mmCIF file of C-alpha atoms in Angstrom:
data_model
loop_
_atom_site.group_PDB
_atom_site.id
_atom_site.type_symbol
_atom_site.label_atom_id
_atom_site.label_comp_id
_atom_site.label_asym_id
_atom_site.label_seq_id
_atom_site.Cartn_x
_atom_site.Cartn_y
_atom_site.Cartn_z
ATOM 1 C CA UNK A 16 -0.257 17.942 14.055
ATOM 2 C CA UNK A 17 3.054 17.141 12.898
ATOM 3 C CA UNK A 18 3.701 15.328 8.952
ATOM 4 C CA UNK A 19 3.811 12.089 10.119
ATOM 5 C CA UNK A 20 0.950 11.761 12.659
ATOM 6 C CA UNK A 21 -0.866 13.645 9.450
ATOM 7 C CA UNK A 22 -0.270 10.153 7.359
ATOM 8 C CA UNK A 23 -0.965 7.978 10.180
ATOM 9 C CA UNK A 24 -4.492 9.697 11.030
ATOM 10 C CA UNK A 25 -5.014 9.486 7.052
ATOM 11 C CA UNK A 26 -4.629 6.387 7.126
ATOM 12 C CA UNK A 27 -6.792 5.725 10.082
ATOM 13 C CA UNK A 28 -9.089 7.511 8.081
ATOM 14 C CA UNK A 29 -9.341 5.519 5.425
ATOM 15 C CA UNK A 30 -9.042 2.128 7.101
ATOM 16 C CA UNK A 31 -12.878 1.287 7.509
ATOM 17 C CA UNK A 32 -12.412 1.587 3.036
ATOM 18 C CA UNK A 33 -9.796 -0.734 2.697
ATOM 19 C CA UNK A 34 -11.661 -3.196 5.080
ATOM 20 C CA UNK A 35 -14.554 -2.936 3.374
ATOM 21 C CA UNK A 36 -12.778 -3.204 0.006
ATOM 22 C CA UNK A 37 -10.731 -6.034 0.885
ATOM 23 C CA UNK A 38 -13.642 -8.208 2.182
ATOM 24 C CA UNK A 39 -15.934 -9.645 -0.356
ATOM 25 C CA UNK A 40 -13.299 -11.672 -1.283
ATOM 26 C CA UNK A 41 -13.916 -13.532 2.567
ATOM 27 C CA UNK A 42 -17.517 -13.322 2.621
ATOM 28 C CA UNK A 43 -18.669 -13.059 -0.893
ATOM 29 C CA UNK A 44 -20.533 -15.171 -2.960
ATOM 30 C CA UNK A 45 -23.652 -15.815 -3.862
ATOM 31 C CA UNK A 46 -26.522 -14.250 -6.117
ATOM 32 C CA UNK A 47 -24.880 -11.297 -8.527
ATOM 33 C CA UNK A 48 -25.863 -7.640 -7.832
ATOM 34 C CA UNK A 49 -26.833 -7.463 -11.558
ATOM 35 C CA UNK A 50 -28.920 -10.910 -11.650
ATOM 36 C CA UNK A 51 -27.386 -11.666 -14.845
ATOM 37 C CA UNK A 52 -28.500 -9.213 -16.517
ATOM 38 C CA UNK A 53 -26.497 -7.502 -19.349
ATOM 39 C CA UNK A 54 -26.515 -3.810 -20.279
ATOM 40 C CA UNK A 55 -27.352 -2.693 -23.818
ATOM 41 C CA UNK A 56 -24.015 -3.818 -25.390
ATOM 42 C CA UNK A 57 -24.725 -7.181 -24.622
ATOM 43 C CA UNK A 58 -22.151 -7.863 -21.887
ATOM 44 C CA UNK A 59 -23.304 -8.409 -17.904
ATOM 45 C CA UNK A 60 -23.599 -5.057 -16.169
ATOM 46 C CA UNK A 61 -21.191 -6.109 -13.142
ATOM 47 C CA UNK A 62 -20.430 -9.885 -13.676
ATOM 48 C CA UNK A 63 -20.633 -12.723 -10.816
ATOM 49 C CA UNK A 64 -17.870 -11.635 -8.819
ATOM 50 C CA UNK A 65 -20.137 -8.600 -7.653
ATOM 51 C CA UNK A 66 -22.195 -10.582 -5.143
ATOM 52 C CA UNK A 67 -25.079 -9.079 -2.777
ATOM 53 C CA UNK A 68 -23.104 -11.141 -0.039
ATOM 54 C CA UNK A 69 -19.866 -9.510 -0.879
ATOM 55 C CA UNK A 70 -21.423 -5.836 -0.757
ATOM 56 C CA UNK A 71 -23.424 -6.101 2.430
ATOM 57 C CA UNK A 72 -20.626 -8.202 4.064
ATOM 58 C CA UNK A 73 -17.823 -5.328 3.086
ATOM 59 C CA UNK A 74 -20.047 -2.804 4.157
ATOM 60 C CA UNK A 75 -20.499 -4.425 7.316
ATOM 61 C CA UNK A 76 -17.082 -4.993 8.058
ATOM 62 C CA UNK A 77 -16.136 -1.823 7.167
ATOM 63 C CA UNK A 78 -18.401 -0.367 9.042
ATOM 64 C CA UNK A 79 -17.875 -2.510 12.034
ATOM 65 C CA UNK A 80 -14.097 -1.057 11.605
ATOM 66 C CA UNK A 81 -14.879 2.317 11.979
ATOM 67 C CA UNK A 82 -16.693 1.346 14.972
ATOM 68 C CA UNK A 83 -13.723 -0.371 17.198
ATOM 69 C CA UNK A 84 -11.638 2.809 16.205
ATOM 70 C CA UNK A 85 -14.636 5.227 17.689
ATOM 71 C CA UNK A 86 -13.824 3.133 21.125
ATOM 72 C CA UNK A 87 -9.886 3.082 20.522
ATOM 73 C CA UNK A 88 -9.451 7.329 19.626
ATOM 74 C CA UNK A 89 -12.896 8.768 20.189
ATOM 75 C CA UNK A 90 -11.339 11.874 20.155
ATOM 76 C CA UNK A 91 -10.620 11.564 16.214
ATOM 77 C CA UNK A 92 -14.575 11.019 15.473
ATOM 78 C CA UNK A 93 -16.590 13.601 18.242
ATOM 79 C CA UNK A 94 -19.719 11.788 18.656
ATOM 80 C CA UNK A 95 -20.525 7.762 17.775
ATOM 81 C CA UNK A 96 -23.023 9.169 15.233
ATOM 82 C CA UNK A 97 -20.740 10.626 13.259
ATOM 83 C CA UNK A 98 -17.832 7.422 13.323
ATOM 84 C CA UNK A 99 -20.754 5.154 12.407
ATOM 85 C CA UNK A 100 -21.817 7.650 9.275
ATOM 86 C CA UNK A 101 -18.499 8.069 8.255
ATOM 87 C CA UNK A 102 -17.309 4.287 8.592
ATOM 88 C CA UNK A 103 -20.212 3.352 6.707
ATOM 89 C CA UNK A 104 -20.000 6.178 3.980
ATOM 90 C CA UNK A 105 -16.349 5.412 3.625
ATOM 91 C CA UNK A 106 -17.363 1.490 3.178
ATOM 92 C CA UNK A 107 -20.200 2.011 1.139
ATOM 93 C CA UNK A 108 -18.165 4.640 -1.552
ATOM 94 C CA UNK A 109 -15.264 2.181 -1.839
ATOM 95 C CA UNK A 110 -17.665 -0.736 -3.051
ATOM 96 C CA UNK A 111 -19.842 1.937 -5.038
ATOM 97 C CA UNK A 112 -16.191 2.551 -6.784
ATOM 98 C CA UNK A 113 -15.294 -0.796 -7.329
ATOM 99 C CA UNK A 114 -18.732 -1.374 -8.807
ATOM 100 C CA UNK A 115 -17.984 1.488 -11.262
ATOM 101 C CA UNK A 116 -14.807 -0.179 -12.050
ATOM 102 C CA UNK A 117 -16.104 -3.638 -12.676
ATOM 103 C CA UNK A 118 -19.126 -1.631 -15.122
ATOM 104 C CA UNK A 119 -16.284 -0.065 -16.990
ATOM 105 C CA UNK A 120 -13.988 -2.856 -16.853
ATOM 106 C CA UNK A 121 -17.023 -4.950 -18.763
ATOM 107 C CA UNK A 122 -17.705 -2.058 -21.178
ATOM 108 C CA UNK A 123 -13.948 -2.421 -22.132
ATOM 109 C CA UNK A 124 -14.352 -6.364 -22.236
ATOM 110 C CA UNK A 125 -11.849 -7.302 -19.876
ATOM 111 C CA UNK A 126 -12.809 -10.435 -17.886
ATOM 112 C CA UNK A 127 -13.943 -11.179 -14.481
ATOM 113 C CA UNK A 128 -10.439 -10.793 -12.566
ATOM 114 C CA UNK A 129 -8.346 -8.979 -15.084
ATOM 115 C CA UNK A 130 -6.409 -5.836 -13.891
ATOM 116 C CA UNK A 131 -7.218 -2.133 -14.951
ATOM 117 C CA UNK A 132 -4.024 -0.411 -13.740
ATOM 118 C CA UNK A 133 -5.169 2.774 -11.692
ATOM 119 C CA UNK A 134 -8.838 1.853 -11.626
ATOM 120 C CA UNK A 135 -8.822 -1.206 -9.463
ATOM 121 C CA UNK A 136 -6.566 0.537 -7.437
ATOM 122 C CA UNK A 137 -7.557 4.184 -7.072
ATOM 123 C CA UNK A 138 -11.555 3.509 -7.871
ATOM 124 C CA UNK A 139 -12.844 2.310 -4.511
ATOM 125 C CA UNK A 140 -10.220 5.576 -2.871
ATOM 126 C CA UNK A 141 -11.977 7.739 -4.425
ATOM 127 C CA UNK A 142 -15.467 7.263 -4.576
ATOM 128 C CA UNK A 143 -15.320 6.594 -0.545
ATOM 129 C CA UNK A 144 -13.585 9.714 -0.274
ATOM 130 C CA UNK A 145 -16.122 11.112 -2.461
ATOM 131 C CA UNK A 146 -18.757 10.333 -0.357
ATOM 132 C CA UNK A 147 -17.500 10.421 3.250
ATOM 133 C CA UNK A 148 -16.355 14.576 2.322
ATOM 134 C CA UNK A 149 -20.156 15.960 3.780
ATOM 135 C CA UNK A 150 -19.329 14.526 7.180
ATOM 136 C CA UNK A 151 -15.414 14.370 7.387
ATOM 137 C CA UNK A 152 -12.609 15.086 5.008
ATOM 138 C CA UNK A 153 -8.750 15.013 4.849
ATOM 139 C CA UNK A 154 -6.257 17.932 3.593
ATOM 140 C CA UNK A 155 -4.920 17.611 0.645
ATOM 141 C CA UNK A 156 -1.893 16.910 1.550
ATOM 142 C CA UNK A 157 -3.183 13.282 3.145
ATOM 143 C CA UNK A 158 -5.761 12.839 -0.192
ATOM 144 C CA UNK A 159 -2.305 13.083 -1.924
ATOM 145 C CA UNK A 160 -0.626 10.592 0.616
ATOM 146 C CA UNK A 161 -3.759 8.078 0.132
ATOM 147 C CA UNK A 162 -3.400 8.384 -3.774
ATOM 148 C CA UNK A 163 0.236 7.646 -3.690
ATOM 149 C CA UNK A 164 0.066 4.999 -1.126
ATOM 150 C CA UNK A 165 -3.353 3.013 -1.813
ATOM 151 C CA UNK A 166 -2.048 1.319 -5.295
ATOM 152 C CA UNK A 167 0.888 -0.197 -2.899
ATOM 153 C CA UNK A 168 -1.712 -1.325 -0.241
ATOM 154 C CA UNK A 169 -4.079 -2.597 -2.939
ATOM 155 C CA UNK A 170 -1.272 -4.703 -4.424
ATOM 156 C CA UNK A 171 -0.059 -5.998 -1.122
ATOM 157 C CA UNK A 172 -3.699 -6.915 0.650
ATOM 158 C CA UNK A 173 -4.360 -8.600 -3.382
ATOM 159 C CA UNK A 174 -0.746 -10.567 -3.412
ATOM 160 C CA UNK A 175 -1.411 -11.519 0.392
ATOM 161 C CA UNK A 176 -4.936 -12.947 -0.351
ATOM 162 C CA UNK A 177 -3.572 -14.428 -3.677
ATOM 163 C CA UNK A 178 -1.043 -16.386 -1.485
ATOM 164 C CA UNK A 179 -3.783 -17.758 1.003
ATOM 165 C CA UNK A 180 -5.722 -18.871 -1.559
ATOM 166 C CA UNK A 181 -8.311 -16.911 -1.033
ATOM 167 C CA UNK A 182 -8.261 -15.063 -4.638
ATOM 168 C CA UNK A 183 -7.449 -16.782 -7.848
ATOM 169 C CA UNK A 184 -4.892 -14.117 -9.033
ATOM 170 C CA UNK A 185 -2.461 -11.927 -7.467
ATOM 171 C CA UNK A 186 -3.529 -8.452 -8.991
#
């Protein structure tokens, strides 16, 4: 495989994450993951832009992602099994990583919405790569090209949805 059909199939890869990422904003809403509830230093857990809507809806459409590419490059997959596993691992780790983010971004009192440089960007990349690694992985060479490319996509899908009005702020 030559160096540039090694980034495109990386980010192939990774698509069904930044779908999943970039959904709850569409489909979110709703009851909080954490219920309200605030951890021990008195500040919520998550906050109310974590919605039960917004996880199972990114998951979904993540998932749902890796699904259309199983029927457009089989090849890149082997059996549907293993797409669907993967597409949903990949979706599930990239909300499981912005969840961690939006715990830590609490501990550090920073309000619903405000940016963490490098965590909002780099969080959900890579706790779905994190998880998706038992039943597919990536050289290192496309981790690094997902690192080093994911902030720019991040700010770009974030701007873009800013600009619909579909988010409130553009980071």
């Amino acid at each position: 495989m030559g160096f540039v059909s090694s980034l495109i199939w990386a980010f192939w890869y990774i698509l069904p994450a930044y779908v999943a990422n970039a959904s709850p904003v569409l489909v979110g809403g709703g009851r909080p993951i954490d219920g309200g509830r605030h951890w021990r230093d008195g500040r919520r857990v998550f906050g109310d832009g974590k919605t039960w809507r917004g996880l199972i809806g990114g998951v979904s459409a993540g998932t749902l992602t890796g699904l259309i590419q199983y029927f457009i490059t089989p090849g890149f997959y082997g059996a549907l099994k293993t797409a669907l596993m993967l597409a949903f691992l990949l979706s599930f780790g990239a909300l499981l990583g912005d969840l961690v983010g939006s715990f830590f971004k609490r501990r550090a009192n920073l309000p619903r919405g405000a940016p963490a440089i490098g965590l909002d960007q780099l969080g959900f990349l890579i706790a779905a790569l994190a998880l998706a690694y038992p039943v597919k992985t990536l050289d290192s060479g496309q981790i690094i090209f997902l690192l080093v490319v994911s902030p720019f996509v991040h700010w770009g899908a974030n701007y873009f949805a800013y600009r619909m009005g579909w988010k409130s702020v553009p980071w």
